Structure formats: structure tokens, C-alpha cells
XYZ file of C-alpha atoms in Angstrom:
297
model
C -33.500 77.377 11.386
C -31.810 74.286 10.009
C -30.046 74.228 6.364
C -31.075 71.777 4.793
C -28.421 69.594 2.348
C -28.058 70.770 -0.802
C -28.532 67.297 -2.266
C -32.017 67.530 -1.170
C -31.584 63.833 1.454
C -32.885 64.191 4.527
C -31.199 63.439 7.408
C -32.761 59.889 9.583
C -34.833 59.885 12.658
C -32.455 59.225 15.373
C -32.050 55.519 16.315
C -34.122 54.632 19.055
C -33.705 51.330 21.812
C -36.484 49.687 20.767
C -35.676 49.669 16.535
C -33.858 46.367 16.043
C -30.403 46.868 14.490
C -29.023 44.980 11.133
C -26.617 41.822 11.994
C -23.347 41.798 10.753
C -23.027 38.281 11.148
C -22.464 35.425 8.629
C -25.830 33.811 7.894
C -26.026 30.140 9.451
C -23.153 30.867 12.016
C -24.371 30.691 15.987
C -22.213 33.936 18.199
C -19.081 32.572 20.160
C -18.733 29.617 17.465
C -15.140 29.001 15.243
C -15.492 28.712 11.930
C -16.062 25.474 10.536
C -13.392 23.629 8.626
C -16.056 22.335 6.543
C -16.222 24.804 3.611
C -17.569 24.611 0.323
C -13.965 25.002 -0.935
C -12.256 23.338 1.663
C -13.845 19.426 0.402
C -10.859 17.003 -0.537
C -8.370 19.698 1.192
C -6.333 18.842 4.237
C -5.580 22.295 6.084
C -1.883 22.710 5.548
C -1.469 24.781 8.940
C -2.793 21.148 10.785
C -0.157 19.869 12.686
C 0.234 16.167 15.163
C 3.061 16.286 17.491
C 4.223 12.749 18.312
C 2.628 13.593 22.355
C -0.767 14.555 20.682
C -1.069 11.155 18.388
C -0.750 8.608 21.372
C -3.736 7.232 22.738
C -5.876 9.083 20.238
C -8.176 7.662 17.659
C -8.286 10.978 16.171
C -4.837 12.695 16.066
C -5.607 15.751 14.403
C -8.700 16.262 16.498
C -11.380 16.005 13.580
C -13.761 13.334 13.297
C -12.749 12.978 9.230
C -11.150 9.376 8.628
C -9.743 10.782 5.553
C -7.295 13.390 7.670
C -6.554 10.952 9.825
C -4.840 8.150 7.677
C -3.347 10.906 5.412
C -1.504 12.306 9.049
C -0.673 8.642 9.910
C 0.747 7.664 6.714
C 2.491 11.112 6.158
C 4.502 10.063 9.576
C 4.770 6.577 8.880
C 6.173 6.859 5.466
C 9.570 6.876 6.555
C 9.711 4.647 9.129
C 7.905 1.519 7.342
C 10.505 1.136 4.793
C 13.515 1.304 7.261
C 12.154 -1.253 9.450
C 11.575 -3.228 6.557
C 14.875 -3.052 5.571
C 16.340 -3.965 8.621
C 14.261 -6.887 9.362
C 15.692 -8.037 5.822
C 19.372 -7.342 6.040
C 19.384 -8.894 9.790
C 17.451 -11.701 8.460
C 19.671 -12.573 5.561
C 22.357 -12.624 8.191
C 20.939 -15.186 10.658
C 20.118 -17.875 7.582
C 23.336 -17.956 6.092
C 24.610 -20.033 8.941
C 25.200 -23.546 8.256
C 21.976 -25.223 9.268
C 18.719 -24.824 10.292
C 17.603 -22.006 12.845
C 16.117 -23.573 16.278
C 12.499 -24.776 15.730
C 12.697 -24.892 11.755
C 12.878 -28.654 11.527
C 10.394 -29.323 13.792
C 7.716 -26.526 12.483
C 8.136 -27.817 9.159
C 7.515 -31.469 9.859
C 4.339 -30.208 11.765
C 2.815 -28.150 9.332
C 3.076 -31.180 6.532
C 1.791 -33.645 8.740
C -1.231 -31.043 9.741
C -2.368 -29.348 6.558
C -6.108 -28.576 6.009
C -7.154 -30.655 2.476
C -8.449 -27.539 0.981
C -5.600 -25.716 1.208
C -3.973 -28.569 -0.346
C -6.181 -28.466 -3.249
C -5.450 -24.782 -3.733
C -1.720 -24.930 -3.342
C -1.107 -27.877 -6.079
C -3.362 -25.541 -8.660
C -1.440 -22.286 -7.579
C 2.369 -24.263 -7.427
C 2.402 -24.971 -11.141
C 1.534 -21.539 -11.993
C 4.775 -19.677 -10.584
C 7.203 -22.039 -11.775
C 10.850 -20.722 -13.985
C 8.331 -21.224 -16.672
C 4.941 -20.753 -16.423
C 5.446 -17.486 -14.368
C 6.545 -15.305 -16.976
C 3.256 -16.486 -18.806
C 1.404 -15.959 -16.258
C 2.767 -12.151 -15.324
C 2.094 -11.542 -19.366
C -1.582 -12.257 -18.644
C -2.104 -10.536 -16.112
C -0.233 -7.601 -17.873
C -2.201 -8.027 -21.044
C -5.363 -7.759 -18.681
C -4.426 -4.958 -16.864
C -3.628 -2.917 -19.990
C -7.147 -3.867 -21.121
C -8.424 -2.942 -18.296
C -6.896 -0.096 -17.309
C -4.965 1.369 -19.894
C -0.853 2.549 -20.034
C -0.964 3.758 -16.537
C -1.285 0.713 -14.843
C 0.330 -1.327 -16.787
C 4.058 0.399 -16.507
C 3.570 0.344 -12.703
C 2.952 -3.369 -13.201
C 5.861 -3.858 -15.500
C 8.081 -2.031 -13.217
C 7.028 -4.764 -10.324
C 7.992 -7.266 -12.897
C 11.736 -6.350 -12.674
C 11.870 -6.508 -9.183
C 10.463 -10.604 -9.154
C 14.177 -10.525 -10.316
C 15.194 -10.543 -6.557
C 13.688 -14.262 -6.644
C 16.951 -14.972 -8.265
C 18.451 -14.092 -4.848
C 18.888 -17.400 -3.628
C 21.952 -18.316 -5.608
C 23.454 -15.527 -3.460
C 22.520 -16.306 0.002
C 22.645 -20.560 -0.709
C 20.258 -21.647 1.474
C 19.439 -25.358 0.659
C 15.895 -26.366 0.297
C 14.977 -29.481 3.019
C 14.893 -32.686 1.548
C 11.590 -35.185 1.355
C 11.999 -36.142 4.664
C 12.367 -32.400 6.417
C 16.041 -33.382 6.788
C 18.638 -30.518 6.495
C 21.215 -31.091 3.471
C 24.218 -29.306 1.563
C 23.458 -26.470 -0.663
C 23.644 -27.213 -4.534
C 23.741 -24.528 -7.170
C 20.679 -23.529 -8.538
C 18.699 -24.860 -5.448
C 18.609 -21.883 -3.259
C 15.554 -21.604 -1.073
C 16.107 -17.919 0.463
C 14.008 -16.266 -0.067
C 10.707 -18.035 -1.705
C 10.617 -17.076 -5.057
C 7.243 -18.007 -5.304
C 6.500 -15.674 -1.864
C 8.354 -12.710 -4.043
C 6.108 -13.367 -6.728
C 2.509 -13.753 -5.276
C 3.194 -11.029 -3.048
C 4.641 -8.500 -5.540
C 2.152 -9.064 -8.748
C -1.039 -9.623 -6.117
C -0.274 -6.826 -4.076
C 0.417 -4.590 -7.179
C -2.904 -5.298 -9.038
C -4.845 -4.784 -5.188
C -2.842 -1.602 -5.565
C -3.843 -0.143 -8.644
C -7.307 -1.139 -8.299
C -7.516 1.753 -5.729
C -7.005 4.032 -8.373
C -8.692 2.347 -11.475
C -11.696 0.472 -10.463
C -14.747 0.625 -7.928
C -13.846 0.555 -4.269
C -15.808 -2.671 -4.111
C -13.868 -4.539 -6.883
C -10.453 -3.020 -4.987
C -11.798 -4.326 -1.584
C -12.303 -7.722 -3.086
C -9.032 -8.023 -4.978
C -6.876 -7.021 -1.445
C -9.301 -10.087 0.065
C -7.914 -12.332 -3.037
C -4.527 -11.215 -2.947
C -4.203 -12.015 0.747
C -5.837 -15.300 0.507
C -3.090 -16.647 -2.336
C -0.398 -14.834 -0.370
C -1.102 -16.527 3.266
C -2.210 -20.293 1.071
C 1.122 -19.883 -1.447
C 3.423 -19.075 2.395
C 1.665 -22.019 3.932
C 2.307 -24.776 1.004
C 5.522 -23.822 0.893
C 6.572 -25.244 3.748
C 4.436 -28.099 3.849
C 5.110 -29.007 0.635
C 8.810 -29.211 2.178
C 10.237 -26.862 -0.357
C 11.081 -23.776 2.025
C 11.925 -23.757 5.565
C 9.894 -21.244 7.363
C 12.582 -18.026 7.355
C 12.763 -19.120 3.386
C 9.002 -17.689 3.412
C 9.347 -15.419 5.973
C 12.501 -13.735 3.439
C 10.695 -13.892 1.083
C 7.197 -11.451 2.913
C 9.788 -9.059 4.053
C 11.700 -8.455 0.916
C 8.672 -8.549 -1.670
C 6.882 -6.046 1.458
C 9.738 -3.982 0.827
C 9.433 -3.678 -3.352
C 5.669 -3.215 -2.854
C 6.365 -0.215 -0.528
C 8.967 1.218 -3.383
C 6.022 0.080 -6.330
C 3.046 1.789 -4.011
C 5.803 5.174 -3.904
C 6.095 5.166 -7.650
C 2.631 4.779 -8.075
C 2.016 8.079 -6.146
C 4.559 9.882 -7.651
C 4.062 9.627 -11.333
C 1.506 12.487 -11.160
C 3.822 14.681 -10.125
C 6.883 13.628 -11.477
C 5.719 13.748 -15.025
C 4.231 17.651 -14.474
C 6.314 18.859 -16.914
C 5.743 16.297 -19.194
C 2.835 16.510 -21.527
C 3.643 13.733 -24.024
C 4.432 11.135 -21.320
C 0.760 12.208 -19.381
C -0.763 12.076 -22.427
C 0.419 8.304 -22.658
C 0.075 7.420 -19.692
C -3.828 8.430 -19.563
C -3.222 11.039 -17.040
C -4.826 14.662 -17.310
C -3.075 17.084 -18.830
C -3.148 21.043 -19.356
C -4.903 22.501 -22.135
């Protein structure tokens, strides 16, 4: 006779072939499938254990082998971070080296001439309403608005990243240094003069850096449709400001070209601080706090 258990449970029926048996598996996941990078807690995150080698990034639209835009220009800009600046630089010191030989480069004189004789009329227009506005004068006027509006706008954040890009329109002040002379009213070549430098275009240095800063911060600050339409703005005074320079005759075209590379080179160093202030003011409570940036209760 069997003893029964003290505990007074019975003891199952034996399983037979035709009960169905309880599945172990995670609800909504198909047998033989990975797991999905696509978790709940996983949105915003970029696996840190992802990895594109140099051989599995060429020729692929998707170098990480995800279909998520997002991973794939934080990969490409993790890799290209280094290189864009050093090119940059480059480009700029061999530059500066070529234009400070006495005269003009091959196909300056002639380019020049060309592009004054063959300007559209509204670009005209625009260029003798933007010219007055970045002048030894008017410029720091017009940086002060834009700073005033930016603070209004955006609050303390923004507004030291802009007045950081206002110390480097300093490097306008370059010209003195390399004494490149302007060309004259007739596209003629002529002796340098202080205080006439044309390398690089400060007015270039300008648009570029206060444009491309404000396009910049909008990413952060403001809707992605205002951002989207201030990075179409900023490149429409930056490519109408390069133009009018030189058919204005008051740069030669590697005055303007100068000045793209070097102001390319302090946005790259503006869009770096930009990214770093989060975490280079961690530690800092008072300075977040000012700044508009979370802090830690």
C-alpha cells in the first residue's frame, strides 16, 4: 500500500503526450529569433558593446548594421571628430603659406574681374544691405543684438557659448599679420598698406562664426523647424557675404576662401564647447544652476 505524504498533497497524474506543456518563453518573442535591440529601456541609448571597423563602414549606408539614423551619425561623427579639425587646420596653415607670396595666385585676377562683371542684381541688393552691417563699427552693434536676443530667447546658456564665439571674430584682426593687400578698383594687384589687410575676410570670419553659432544653438533651444530654417539663413548670408566680397573687389578669392576655413575651424572648437559644458560643469552646481542646466536635487 502507498504512504501517503504527511502534508496531506497528493501526488499529480503522470504527464501524458497529449497534455500541452507551459512555455517558458518570453511573451511576443518568435523561437530561433535574437533579441531585439529595441527595448523599453534601451530608447535614446546607443549599445556601448557596438563597434564599426573602418572595413565594415565603406560602402555602407548603415555602418553599424541598424536601420536607426540616430546610431548612425552618432558612429560617423564619433570617428570623424578627430579628423575634421586636423584637416581643417592644415588646409589653413598651408593656405596662409601660399598667399603670403608677393602677388596674386594664378587665376585670382582674372576670377575676380569675372565675378564683378557677372553678378546676379539680387545678390547685389542683398550684399550692399548686409556690407554696412559688419563694418569696424557697426559689427560690434550688431553681435550685441543678436546677443541681447539670444539671452532673451534662450537664457545664460546660449548666450556664453555666443559670447565665447565673439572672442574668436578677433582672428579678423589677422590680416595685419599675414599683409595681404586688398585689389584696387580696377582688380589690379597693389602694395600692402597697414591696416588694409585682406587675409582672411573679416567679414567671412564674422558671418560664418555668429550665423553658424546661433544655427548651432538652435539645435538645442528651439523647434527643429525654427533650427532647420536658421542653418537655411545662415548659409544663404554666408555663400551671398563670400560672393560680394569679391565682386565688390574688396577680397581676392583665397581672402574668402581664408577666411571659410579659419572661421570653419572656430565653429568646430564653439560646436565642442557647446557639447561639453554638460559635462564639464558636473561638479558644479552653482554654475548649472546659471547656466539653466539641470541639476541634482
Amino acid at each position: 500500500m502507498r504512504r501517503q505524504p504527511r502534508s496531506g498533497i497528493q501526488f499529480a497524474a503522470p504527464v501524458s503526450e497529449s497534455m500541452p506543456l507551459l512555455s517558458l518563453r518570453t511573451p511576443g518573442r518568435q523561437p530561433g529569433t535574437r533579441r531585439s535591440l529595441a527595448s523599453p529601456h534601451m530608447k535614446g541609448r546607443i549599445p556601448s558593446t557596438l563597434q564599426a571597423t573602418g572595413r565594415a563602414m565603406r560602402g555602407r549606408c548603415d555602418p553599424v548594421g541598424i536601420k536607426d539614423p540616430r546610431m548612425t551619425r552618432e558612429v560617423l561623427r564619433r570617428h570623424a571628430a578627430p579628423v575634421v579639425p586636423a584637416v581643417l587646420l592644415v588646409l589653413t596653415v598651408g593656405l596662409t603659406a601660399l598667399v603670403r607670396r608677393d602677388g596674386p595666385l594664378s587665376g585670382e585676377v582674372s576670377l575676380t574681374l569675372w565675378m564683378n562683371r557677372n553678378t546676379p542684381l539680387p545678390v547685389d541688393r542683398v550684399g550692399d544691405v548686409l556690407d554696412p552691417l559688419v563694418t569696424d563699427l557697426s559689427a560690434p552693434l550688431v553681435f550685441l543684438a543678436v546677443v541681447a536676443f539670444v539671452w532673451w530667447r534662450w537664457g545664460w546658456h546660449a548666450t556664453t557659448i555666443l559670447g565665447i564665439t565673439g572672442a574668436l571674430t578677433s582672428l579678423t584682426r589677422a590680416g595685419d599679420l599675414i599683409q595681404r593687400p586688398r585689389p584696387t578698383a580696377s582688380g589690379t594687384w597693389t602694395s600692402y598698406t597697414f591696416g588694409s589687410g585682406g587675409y582672411p575676410s573679416g567679414h567671412v570670419v564674422f558671418t560664418v562664426l555668429v550665423m553658424g553659432t546661433v544655427a548651432l544653438l538652435a539645435r538645442r533651444h528651439s523647434t527643429p523647424t525654427v533650427a532647420r530654417r536658421l542653418r537655411v539663413v545662415a548659409v544663404v548670408l554666408v555663400a551671398v557675404t563670400c560672393w560680394t566680397r569679391i565682386s565688390d573687389l574688396k577680397h581676392w578669392p583665397l581672402d574668402v576662401v581664408g577666411g571659410l576655413l579659419v572661421a570653419s575651424l572656430a565653429l568646430y572648437a564653439v560646436a565642442w564647447l557647446e557639447r561639453s559644458v554638460d559635462p564639464l560643469t558636473a561638479s558644479y552646481p552653482r554654475i548649472r544652476k546659471f547656466l539653466g542646466l539641470p541639476t541634482r536635487p
